[in-house]
mmCIF file of N, CA and C in Angstrom:
data_model
loop_
_atom_site.group_PDB
_atom_site.id
_atom_site.type_symbol
_atom_site.label_atom_id
_atom_site.label_comp_id
_atom_site.label_asym_id
_atom_site.label_seq_id
_atom_site.Cartn_x
_atom_site.Cartn_y
_atom_site.Cartn_z
ATOM 1 N N MET A 1 0.795 -1.168 0.037
ATOM 2 C CA MET A 1 0.003 -0.063 0.163
ATOM 3 C C MET A 1 0.797 1.304 0.023
ATOM 4 N N VAL A 2 1.912 1.290 0.807
ATOM 5 C CA VAL A 2 2.774 2.458 0.753
ATOM 6 C C VAL A 2 3.435 2.556 -0.401
ATOM 7 N N LYS A 3 3.942 1.547 -1.045
ATOM 8 C CA LYS A 3 4.527 1.668 -2.316
ATOM 9 C C LYS A 3 3.599 2.211 -3.239
ATOM 10 N N GLN A 4 2.421 1.882 -3.527
ATOM 11 C CA GLN A 4 1.385 2.326 -4.435
ATOM 12 C C GLN A 4 1.262 3.823 -4.163
ATOM 13 N N MET A 5 1.388 4.390 -2.867
ATOM 14 C CA MET A 5 1.238 5.721 -2.377
ATOM 15 C C MET A 5 2.276 6.734 -3.216
ATOM 16 N N PHE A 6 3.453 5.876 -3.057
ATOM 17 C CA PHE A 6 4.491 6.860 -3.629
ATOM 18 C C PHE A 6 4.696 6.716 -5.144
ATOM 19 N N LEU A 7 3.912 5.869 -5.704
ATOM 20 C CA LEU A 7 3.790 5.733 -7.315
ATOM 21 C C LEU A 7 2.649 6.623 -7.869
ATOM 22 N N GLN A 8 1.854 7.059 -7.037
ATOM 23 C CA GLN A 8 0.684 7.845 -7.601
ATOM 24 C C GLN A 8 0.924 9.100 -8.109
ATOM 25 N N ARG A 9 0.183 9.769 -8.862
ATOM 26 C CA ARG A 9 0.291 10.953 -9.476
ATOM 27 C C ARG A 9 0.668 12.074 -8.515
ATOM 28 N N GLN A 10 0.005 11.968 -7.351
ATOM 29 C CA GLN A 10 0.004 13.119 -6.290
ATOM 30 C C GLN A 10 1.701 13.104 -5.757
ATOM 31 N N PHE A 11 2.234 11.960 -5.720
ATOM 32 C CA PHE A 11 3.338 12.046 -5.038
ATOM 33 C C PHE A 11 4.458 12.676 -6.155
ATOM 34 N N LEU A 12 4.208 12.149 -7.470
ATOM 35 C CA LEU A 12 4.878 12.862 -8.561
ATOM 36 C C LEU A 12 4.939 14.244 -8.572
ATOM 37 N N VAL A 13 3.581 14.853 -8.370
ATOM 38 C CA VAL A 13 3.423 16.379 -8.375
ATOM 39 C C VAL A 13 4.155 16.825 -7.226
ATOM 40 N N PHE A 14 4.170 16.208 -6.137
ATOM 41 C CA PHE A 14 4.887 16.660 -4.790
ATOM 42 C C PHE A 14 6.418 16.925 -5.061
ATOM 43 N N VAL A 15 6.938 15.889 -5.771
ATOM 44 C CA VAL A 15 8.469 15.901 -6.083
ATOM 45 C C VAL A 15 8.749 16.885 -7.141
ATOM 46 N N ALA A 16 7.838 17.129 -8.090
ATOM 47 C CA ALA A 16 7.832 18.122 -9.157
ATOM 48 C C ALA A 16 7.830 19.522 -8.359
ATOM 49 N N GLY A 17 7.050 19.688 -7.380
ATOM 50 C CA GLY A 17 7.061 20.906 -6.691
ATOM 51 C C GLY A 17 8.254 21.228 -5.902
ATOM 52 N N GLY A 18 8.807 20.160 -5.511
ATOM 53 C CA GLY A 18 10.139 20.133 -4.672
ATOM 54 C C GLY A 18 11.367 20.592 -5.575
ATOM 55 N N VAL A 19 11.254 20.087 -6.969
ATOM 56 C CA VAL A 19 12.200 20.578 -7.796
ATOM 57 C C VAL A 19 12.129 22.006 -8.347
ATOM 58 N N LEU A 20 10.842 22.370 -8.458
ATOM 59 C CA LEU A 20 10.582 23.770 -8.834
ATOM 60 C C LEU A 20 11.146 24.722 -7.664
ATOM 61 N N THR A 21 10.861 24.347 -6.388
ATOM 62 C CA THR A 21 11.318 25.036 -5.312
ATOM 63 C C THR A 21 12.871 25.214 -5.120
ATOM 64 N N ALA A 22 13.447 24.086 -5.377
ATOM 65 C CA ALA A 22 14.897 24.189 -5.530
ATOM 66 C C ALA A 22 15.507 25.008 -6.665
ATOM 67 N N LEU A 23 14.876 25.125 -7.670
ATOM 68 C CA LEU A 23 15.175 25.881 -8.865
ATOM 69 C C LEU A 23 15.125 27.210 -8.264
ATOM 70 N N ILE A 24 14.059 27.726 -7.714
ATOM 71 C CA ILE A 24 13.758 29.078 -7.272
ATOM 72 C C ILE A 24 14.898 29.515 -6.319
ATOM 73 N N ASP A 25 14.798 28.581 -5.241
ATOM 74 C CA ASP A 25 15.870 28.904 -4.020
ATOM 75 C C ASP A 25 17.246 29.163 -4.615
ATOM 76 N N ILE A 26 17.692 28.269 -5.620
ATOM 77 C CA ILE A 26 19.003 28.590 -6.223
ATOM 78 C C ILE A 26 19.073 29.559 -6.986
ATOM 79 N N GLY A 27 18.282 29.864 -7.814
ATOM 80 C CA GLY A 27 18.199 30.863 -8.880
ATOM 81 C C GLY A 27 18.279 32.151 -8.048
ATOM 82 N N LEU A 28 17.483 32.642 -6.978
ATOM 83 C CA LEU A 28 17.381 33.632 -6.217
ATOM 84 C C LEU A 28 18.469 33.991 -5.625
ATOM 85 N N MET A 29 19.061 32.764 -4.948
ATOM 86 C CA MET A 29 20.461 32.930 -4.482
ATOM 87 C C MET A 29 21.580 33.455 -5.232
ATOM 88 N N GLN A 30 21.580 32.937 -6.630
ATOM 89 C CA GLN A 30 22.521 33.277 -7.690
ATOM 90 C C GLN A 30 22.343 34.940 -7.948
ATOM 91 N N LEU A 31 21.204 35.031 -8.292
ATOM 92 C CA LEU A 31 20.855 36.390 -8.525
ATOM 93 C C LEU A 31 21.354 37.393 -7.436
ATOM 94 N N ALA A 32 21.072 37.260 -6.175
ATOM 95 C CA ALA A 32 21.323 38.102 -5.062
ATOM 96 C C ALA A 32 22.750 37.974 -4.817
ATOM 97 N N LEU A 33 23.594 36.941 -5.246
ATOM 98 C CA LEU A 33 25.151 36.849 -4.992
ATOM 99 C C LEU A 33 25.580 37.906 -6.246
ATOM 100 N N ARG A 34 25.054 37.947 -7.423
ATOM 101 C CA ARG A 34 25.499 38.682 -8.671
ATOM 102 C C ARG A 34 25.094 40.075 -8.354
ATOM 103 N N ALA A 35 24.059 40.526 -7.269
ATOM 104 C CA ALA A 35 23.737 41.851 -7.017
ATOM 105 C C ALA A 35 24.564 42.317 -5.925
ATOM 106 N N GLY A 36 25.459 41.557 -5.446
ATOM 107 C CA GLY A 36 26.523 41.845 -4.584
ATOM 108 C C GLY A 36 26.160 41.497 -2.939
ATOM 109 N N LEU A 37 25.004 40.876 -2.818
ATOM 110 C CA LEU A 37 24.781 40.311 -1.486
ATOM 111 C C LEU A 37 25.673 39.559 -0.637
ATOM 112 N N PRO A 38 26.025 39.446 0.467
ATOM 113 C CA PRO A 38 26.831 38.477 1.216
ATOM 114 C C PRO A 38 26.109 37.020 0.924
ATOM 115 N N PRO A 39 27.118 35.994 0.770
ATOM 116 C CA PRO A 39 26.437 34.637 0.527
ATOM 117 C C PRO A 39 25.425 34.182 1.658
ATOM 118 N N LEU A 40 25.551 34.289 2.909
ATOM 119 C CA LEU A 40 24.482 34.107 3.835
ATOM 120 C C LEU A 40 23.149 34.789 3.711
ATOM 121 N N THR A 41 23.207 36.075 3.410
ATOM 122 C CA THR A 41 22.056 36.949 2.905
ATOM 123 C C THR A 41 21.233 36.167 1.714
ATOM 124 N N ALA A 42 22.323 36.041 0.890
ATOM 125 C CA ALA A 42 21.688 35.447 -0.597
ATOM 126 C C ALA A 42 21.098 34.064 -0.332
ATOM 127 N N ALA A 43 21.566 33.402 0.390
ATOM 128 C CA ALA A 43 21.230 31.899 0.718
ATOM 129 C C ALA A 43 19.733 32.068 1.423
ATOM 130 N N SER A 44 19.815 32.824 2.505
ATOM 131 C CA SER A 44 18.550 32.944 3.337
ATOM 132 C C SER A 44 17.427 33.469 2.418
ATOM 133 N N LEU A 45 17.770 34.337 1.504
ATOM 134 C CA LEU A 45 16.729 35.030 0.604
ATOM 135 C C LEU A 45 16.242 33.766 -0.311
ATOM 136 N N GLY A 46 16.916 33.065 -0.823
ATOM 137 C CA GLY A 46 16.604 31.943 -1.657
ATOM 138 C C GLY A 46 15.563 30.881 -0.786
ATOM 139 N N PHE A 47 16.171 30.580 0.470
ATOM 140 C CA PHE A 47 15.409 29.602 1.207
ATOM 141 C C PHE A 47 14.134 30.206 1.617
ATOM 142 N N VAL A 48 14.027 31.384 1.899
ATOM 143 C CA VAL A 48 12.562 31.965 2.262
ATOM 144 C C VAL A 48 11.713 31.851 1.180
ATOM 145 N N ALA A 49 12.231 32.247 -0.004
ATOM 146 C CA ALA A 49 11.389 32.405 -1.232
ATOM 147 C C ALA A 49 11.069 30.892 -1.582
ATOM 148 N N GLY A 50 11.863 30.018 -1.361
ATOM 149 C CA GLY A 50 11.612 28.594 -1.666
ATOM 150 C C GLY A 50 10.685 27.971 -0.801
ATOM 151 N N LEU A 51 10.591 28.343 0.276
ATOM 152 C CA LEU A 51 9.769 27.908 1.403
ATOM 153 C C LEU A 51 8.209 28.316 1.243
ATOM 154 N N VAL A 52 8.241 29.626 0.854
ATOM 155 C CA VAL A 52 6.966 30.221 0.588
ATOM 156 C C VAL A 52 6.310 29.651 -0.725
ATOM 157 N N VAL A 53 7.069 29.490 -1.725
ATOM 158 C CA VAL A 53 6.682 28.868 -2.889
ATOM 159 C C VAL A 53 6.179 27.691 -2.733
ATOM 160 N N ASN A 54 7.035 26.618 -1.964
ATOM 161 C CA ASN A 54 6.877 25.436 -1.732
ATOM 162 C C ASN A 54 5.538 25.127 -1.057
ATOM 163 N N TYR A 55 5.316 25.844 -0.101
ATOM 164 C CA TYR A 55 3.938 25.706 0.745
ATOM 165 C C TYR A 55 2.816 26.145 -0.110
ATOM 166 N N ALA A 56 2.933 27.071 -0.854
ATOM 167 C CA ALA A 56 1.844 27.579 -1.664
ATOM 168 C C ALA A 56 1.547 26.544 -2.780
ATOM 169 N N PHE A 57 2.548 25.853 -3.426
ATOM 170 C CA PHE A 57 2.578 24.979 -4.462
ATOM 171 C C PHE A 57 1.760 23.681 -3.994
ATOM 172 N N HIS A 58 2.279 23.431 -2.658
ATOM 173 C CA HIS A 58 1.518 22.085 -2.127
ATOM 174 C C HIS A 58 0.239 22.285 -1.809
ATOM 175 N N ALA A 59 -0.180 23.427 -1.143
ATOM 176 C CA ALA A 59 -1.416 23.782 -0.745
ATOM 177 C C ALA A 59 -2.441 23.786 -1.964
ATOM 178 N N ARG A 60 -2.142 24.544 -2.901
ATOM 179 C CA ARG A 60 -2.954 24.687 -4.078
ATOM 180 C C ARG A 60 -2.876 23.703 -5.080
ATOM 181 N N VAL A 61 -1.627 23.035 -5.382
ATOM 182 C CA VAL A 61 -1.604 22.181 -6.644
ATOM 183 C C VAL A 61 -1.680 20.746 -5.952
ATOM 184 N N THR A 62 -0.570 20.301 -5.196
ATOM 185 C CA THR A 62 -0.404 18.869 -4.773
ATOM 186 C C THR A 62 -1.665 18.312 -3.955
ATOM 187 N N PHE A 63 -2.009 19.102 -3.080
ATOM 188 C CA PHE A 63 -3.090 18.664 -2.209
ATOM 189 C C PHE A 63 -4.418 19.366 -2.416
ATOM 190 N N ALA A 64 -4.515 20.601 -3.306
ATOM 191 C CA ALA A 64 -5.829 21.189 -3.469
ATOM 192 C C ALA A 64 -6.291 21.702 -2.222
ATOM 193 N N ARG A 65 -5.871 22.248 -1.408
ATOM 194 C CA ARG A 65 -6.466 22.654 -0.160
ATOM 195 C C ARG A 65 -6.377 24.161 -0.009
ATOM 196 N N LEU A 66 -7.309 24.917 0.469
ATOM 197 C CA LEU A 66 -7.093 26.320 0.718
ATOM 198 C C LEU A 66 -6.339 26.560 1.773
ATOM 199 N N SER A 67 -5.412 27.577 1.706
ATOM 200 C CA SER A 67 -4.330 27.722 2.850
ATOM 201 C C SER A 67 -5.065 28.025 3.977
ATOM 202 N N GLN A 68 -4.783 27.398 5.252
ATOM 203 C CA GLN A 68 -5.176 27.860 6.396
ATOM 204 C C GLN A 68 -4.056 28.180 7.371
ATOM 205 N N SER A 69 -4.244 29.036 8.475
ATOM 206 C CA SER A 69 -3.162 29.196 9.333
ATOM 207 C C SER A 69 -2.759 28.010 10.092
ATOM 208 N N HIS A 70 -3.525 27.052 10.157
ATOM 209 C CA HIS A 70 -2.839 25.800 11.120
ATOM 210 C C HIS A 70 -2.041 25.023 10.251
ATOM 211 N N SER A 71 -2.427 25.069 8.806
ATOM 212 C CA SER A 71 -1.627 24.147 7.902
ATOM 213 C C SER A 71 -0.413 24.912 7.824
ATOM 214 N N MET A 72 -0.075 25.960 7.597
ATOM 215 C CA MET A 72 1.248 26.625 7.589
ATOM 216 C C MET A 72 2.061 26.378 8.903
ATOM 217 N N TRP A 73 1.649 26.553 9.994
ATOM 218 C CA TRP A 73 2.276 26.076 11.291
ATOM 219 C C TRP A 73 2.646 24.575 11.357
ATOM 220 N N ARG A 74 1.831 23.740 10.689
ATOM 221 C CA ARG A 74 2.195 22.300 10.606
ATOM 222 C C ARG A 74 3.366 22.255 9.415
ATOM 223 N N TYR A 75 3.098 22.937 8.574
ATOM 224 C CA TYR A 75 4.220 22.803 7.497
ATOM 225 C C TYR A 75 5.497 23.239 7.975
ATOM 226 N N LEU A 76 5.610 24.255 8.710
ATOM 227 C CA LEU A 76 6.936 24.711 9.268
ATOM 228 C C LEU A 76 7.425 23.560 10.241
ATOM 229 N N VAL A 77 6.597 22.841 11.007
ATOM 230 C CA VAL A 77 6.993 21.700 11.968
ATOM 231 C C VAL A 77 7.563 20.739 10.941
ATOM 232 N N VAL A 78 6.985 20.388 9.885
ATOM 233 C CA VAL A 78 7.515 19.335 8.993
ATOM 234 C C VAL A 78 8.734 19.774 8.465
ATOM 235 N N VAL A 79 8.990 21.335 8.184
ATOM 236 C CA VAL A 79 10.288 21.500 7.487
ATOM 237 C C VAL A 79 11.207 21.450 8.846
ATOM 238 N N ALA A 80 11.028 21.606 10.045
ATOM 239 C CA ALA A 80 11.885 21.379 11.036
ATOM 240 C C ALA A 80 12.306 20.007 11.237
ATOM 241 N N ILE A 81 11.381 19.104 11.130
ATOM 242 C CA ILE A 81 11.590 17.723 11.253
ATOM 243 C C ILE A 81 12.600 17.245 10.281
ATOM 244 N N ASN A 82 12.157 17.736 9.052
ATOM 245 C CA ASN A 82 13.127 17.215 7.801
ATOM 246 C C ASN A 82 14.559 17.765 8.065
ATOM 247 N N TYR A 83 14.690 19.129 8.395
ATOM 248 C CA TYR A 83 15.944 19.507 8.669
ATOM 249 C C TYR A 83 16.701 18.820 9.668
ATOM 250 N N GLY A 84 15.963 18.574 10.787
ATOM 251 C CA GLY A 84 16.594 17.588 11.705
ATOM 252 C C GLY A 84 17.022 16.281 11.370
ATOM 253 N N LEU A 85 16.311 15.602 10.386
ATOM 254 C CA LEU A 85 16.273 14.178 9.645
ATOM 255 C C LEU A 85 17.811 14.306 8.926
ATOM 256 N N THR A 86 17.898 15.570 8.129
ATOM 257 C CA THR A 86 18.928 15.812 7.211
ATOM 258 C C THR A 86 20.151 15.976 8.145
ATOM 259 N N LEU A 87 20.316 16.644 9.170
ATOM 260 C CA LEU A 87 21.191 16.822 10.060
ATOM 261 C C LEU A 87 21.829 15.671 10.813
ATOM 262 N N LEU A 88 20.757 14.788 11.211
ATOM 263 C CA LEU A 88 21.151 13.465 11.761
ATOM 264 C C LEU A 88 21.888 12.551 10.718
ATOM 265 N N LEU A 89 21.257 12.423 9.558
ATOM 266 C CA LEU A 89 21.859 11.719 8.572
ATOM 267 C C LEU A 89 23.270 12.143 8.112
ATOM 268 N N VAL A 90 23.536 13.308 7.951
ATOM 269 C CA VAL A 90 24.605 13.792 7.609
ATOM 270 C C VAL A 90 25.851 13.618 8.805
ATOM 271 N N ALA A 91 25.351 13.926 9.887
ATOM 272 C CA ALA A 91 26.338 13.429 11.022
ATOM 273 C C ALA A 91 26.572 11.896 11.141
ATOM 274 N N LEU A 92 25.604 11.306 10.887
ATOM 275 C CA LEU A 92 25.810 9.802 10.971
ATOM 276 C C LEU A 92 26.935 9.281 9.865
ATOM 277 N N ALA A 93 26.664 9.784 8.587
ATOM 278 C CA ALA A 93 27.258 9.361 7.540
ATOM 279 C C ALA A 93 28.887 9.939 7.799
ATOM 280 N N GLN A 94 28.887 11.004 8.483
ATOM 281 C CA GLN A 94 30.445 11.673 8.626
ATOM 282 C C GLN A 94 31.005 10.838 9.573
ATOM 283 N N ALA A 95 30.373 10.385 10.730
ATOM 284 C CA ALA A 95 30.928 9.552 11.767
ATOM 285 C C ALA A 95 31.183 8.132 11.236
ATOM 286 N N LEU A 96 30.424 7.473 10.512
ATOM 287 C CA LEU A 96 30.585 6.125 10.134
ATOM 288 C C LEU A 96 31.394 6.045 8.776
ATOM 289 N N LEU A 97 31.279 6.946 7.950
ATOM 290 C CA LEU A 97 31.842 6.845 6.642
ATOM 291 C C LEU A 97 32.670 7.723 6.096
ATOM 292 N N GLY A 98 32.748 8.878 7.145
ATOM 293 C CA GLY A 98 33.782 10.164 6.663
ATOM 294 C C GLY A 98 33.381 10.906 5.585
ATOM 295 N N SER A 99 31.981 10.758 5.476
ATOM 296 C CA SER A 99 31.297 11.427 4.173
ATOM 297 C C SER A 99 29.999 11.987 4.456
ATOM 298 N N PRO A 100 30.145 13.510 4.634
ATOM 299 C CA PRO A 100 29.012 14.136 5.013
ATOM 300 C C PRO A 100 27.849 14.209 3.738
ATOM 301 N N LEU A 101 28.613 14.231 2.442
ATOM 302 C CA LEU A 101 27.790 14.043 1.341
ATOM 303 C C LEU A 101 27.038 12.949 1.184
ATOM 304 N N ALA A 102 27.519 11.837 1.595
ATOM 305 C CA ALA A 102 26.698 10.464 1.418
ATOM 306 C C ALA A 102 25.322 10.683 2.564
ATOM 307 N N GLY A 103 25.571 11.348 3.646
ATOM 308 C CA GLY A 103 24.431 11.547 4.349
ATOM 309 C C GLY A 103 23.465 12.339 3.814
ATOM 310 N N LYS A 104 23.938 13.502 2.955
ATOM 311 C CA LYS A 104 22.980 14.436 2.467
ATOM 312 C C LYS A 104 22.183 13.774 1.352
ATOM 313 N N LEU A 105 23.016 13.004 0.602
ATOM 314 C CA LEU A 105 22.322 12.150 -0.684
ATOM 315 C C LEU A 105 21.228 11.326 0.074
ATOM 316 N N VAL A 106 21.768 10.555 1.082
ATOM 317 C CA VAL A 106 20.554 9.527 1.769
ATOM 318 C C VAL A 106 19.563 10.276 2.284
ATOM 319 N N SER A 107 19.540 11.501 2.731
ATOM 320 C CA SER A 107 18.630 12.267 3.152
ATOM 321 C C SER A 107 17.499 12.778 2.379
ATOM 322 N N LEU A 108 17.933 12.918 0.840
ATOM 323 C CA LEU A 108 17.112 13.593 0.061
ATOM 324 C C LEU A 108 15.759 12.550 -0.278
ATOM 325 N N PRO A 109 15.904 11.284 -0.495
ATOM 326 C CA PRO A 109 14.600 10.593 -0.643
ATOM 327 C C PRO A 109 13.696 10.340 0.790
ATOM 328 N N VAL A 110 14.577 10.226 1.841
ATOM 329 C CA VAL A 110 14.208 10.097 3.210
ATOM 330 C C VAL A 110 13.061 11.302 3.470
ATOM 331 N N VAL A 111 13.754 12.524 3.396
ATOM 332 C CA VAL A 111 12.878 13.783 3.665
ATOM 333 C C VAL A 111 11.780 14.089 2.572
ATOM 334 N N ALA A 112 11.902 13.633 1.462
ATOM 335 C CA ALA A 112 10.772 13.788 0.458
ATOM 336 C C ALA A 112 9.565 12.755 0.887
ATOM 337 N N ALA A 113 10.118 11.466 1.157
ATOM 338 C CA ALA A 113 9.053 10.635 1.641
ATOM 339 C C ALA A 113 8.333 10.969 2.938
ATOM 340 N N ASN A 114 9.118 11.533 4.000
ATOM 341 C CA ASN A 114 8.486 11.929 5.206
ATOM 342 C C ASN A 114 7.700 13.256 4.864
ATOM 343 N N GLY A 115 8.139 14.217 4.090
ATOM 344 C CA GLY A 115 7.547 15.458 3.663
ATOM 345 C C GLY A 115 6.108 15.130 2.987
ATOM 346 N N PHE A 116 6.083 14.090 2.223
ATOM 347 C CA PHE A 116 4.808 13.757 1.495
ATOM 348 C C PHE A 116 3.866 13.231 2.466
ATOM 349 N N LEU A 117 4.226 12.231 3.169
ATOM 350 C CA LEU A 117 3.343 11.624 4.158
ATOM 351 C C LEU A 117 2.873 12.611 5.183
ATOM 352 N N LEU A 118 3.792 13.311 5.795
ATOM 353 C CA LEU A 118 3.280 14.364 6.730
ATOM 354 C C LEU A 118 2.172 15.354 6.248
ATOM 355 N N SER A 119 2.649 15.812 5.077
ATOM 356 C CA SER A 119 1.895 16.791 4.358
ATOM 357 C C SER A 119 0.602 16.302 3.932
ATOM 358 N N LYS A 120 0.351 15.050 3.423
ATOM 359 C CA LYS A 120 -0.876 14.376 3.141
ATOM 360 C C LYS A 120 -1.695 14.047 4.010
ATOM 361 N N PHE A 121 -1.164 13.429 5.269
ATOM 362 C CA PHE A 121 -2.014 13.088 6.333
ATOM 363 C C PHE A 121 -2.035 13.919 7.531
ATOM 364 N N TRP A 122 -1.360 15.077 7.569
ATOM 365 C CA TRP A 122 -1.425 15.937 8.435
ATOM 366 C C TRP A 122 -1.563 17.381 8.147
ATOM 367 N N VAL A 123 -0.470 17.908 7.507
ATOM 368 C CA VAL A 123 -0.405 19.280 7.333
ATOM 369 C C VAL A 123 -1.719 20.080 6.385
ATOM 370 N N PHE A 124 -1.978 19.118 5.326
ATOM 371 C CA PHE A 124 -2.905 19.573 4.354
ATOM 372 C C PHE A 124 -4.275 18.655 4.456
ATOM 373 N N LYS A 125 -4.515 18.216 5.585
ATOM 374 C CA LYS A 125 -5.513 17.299 5.774
ATOM 375 C C LYS A 125 -6.933 18.167 6.075
#
């Protein structure tokens, strides 16, 4: 049943929204850097823009729900959980393999699956 869930159209749309968000995040960061902003400021602008676009995309397109204040707070909780999972996997891979990149790569499908499930059954329910 879980396997079928990840093969359905909704999950593919969820992943497409993530790719769109990443492109906006990276693109805005690059524009900000070229405009002379400091790297951390540029990265923060991209991150915040990506966060807003990602939430709006999933609320309206992936899960077809009207935005509600409780869903935004729940979304931010999911972001925090996924950030923690990412840091955990990066630290674990660094400790066991000496490769933080391996942990980051492993974290990508983990946080995508976690984000989808929590969004589908909790954030946008």
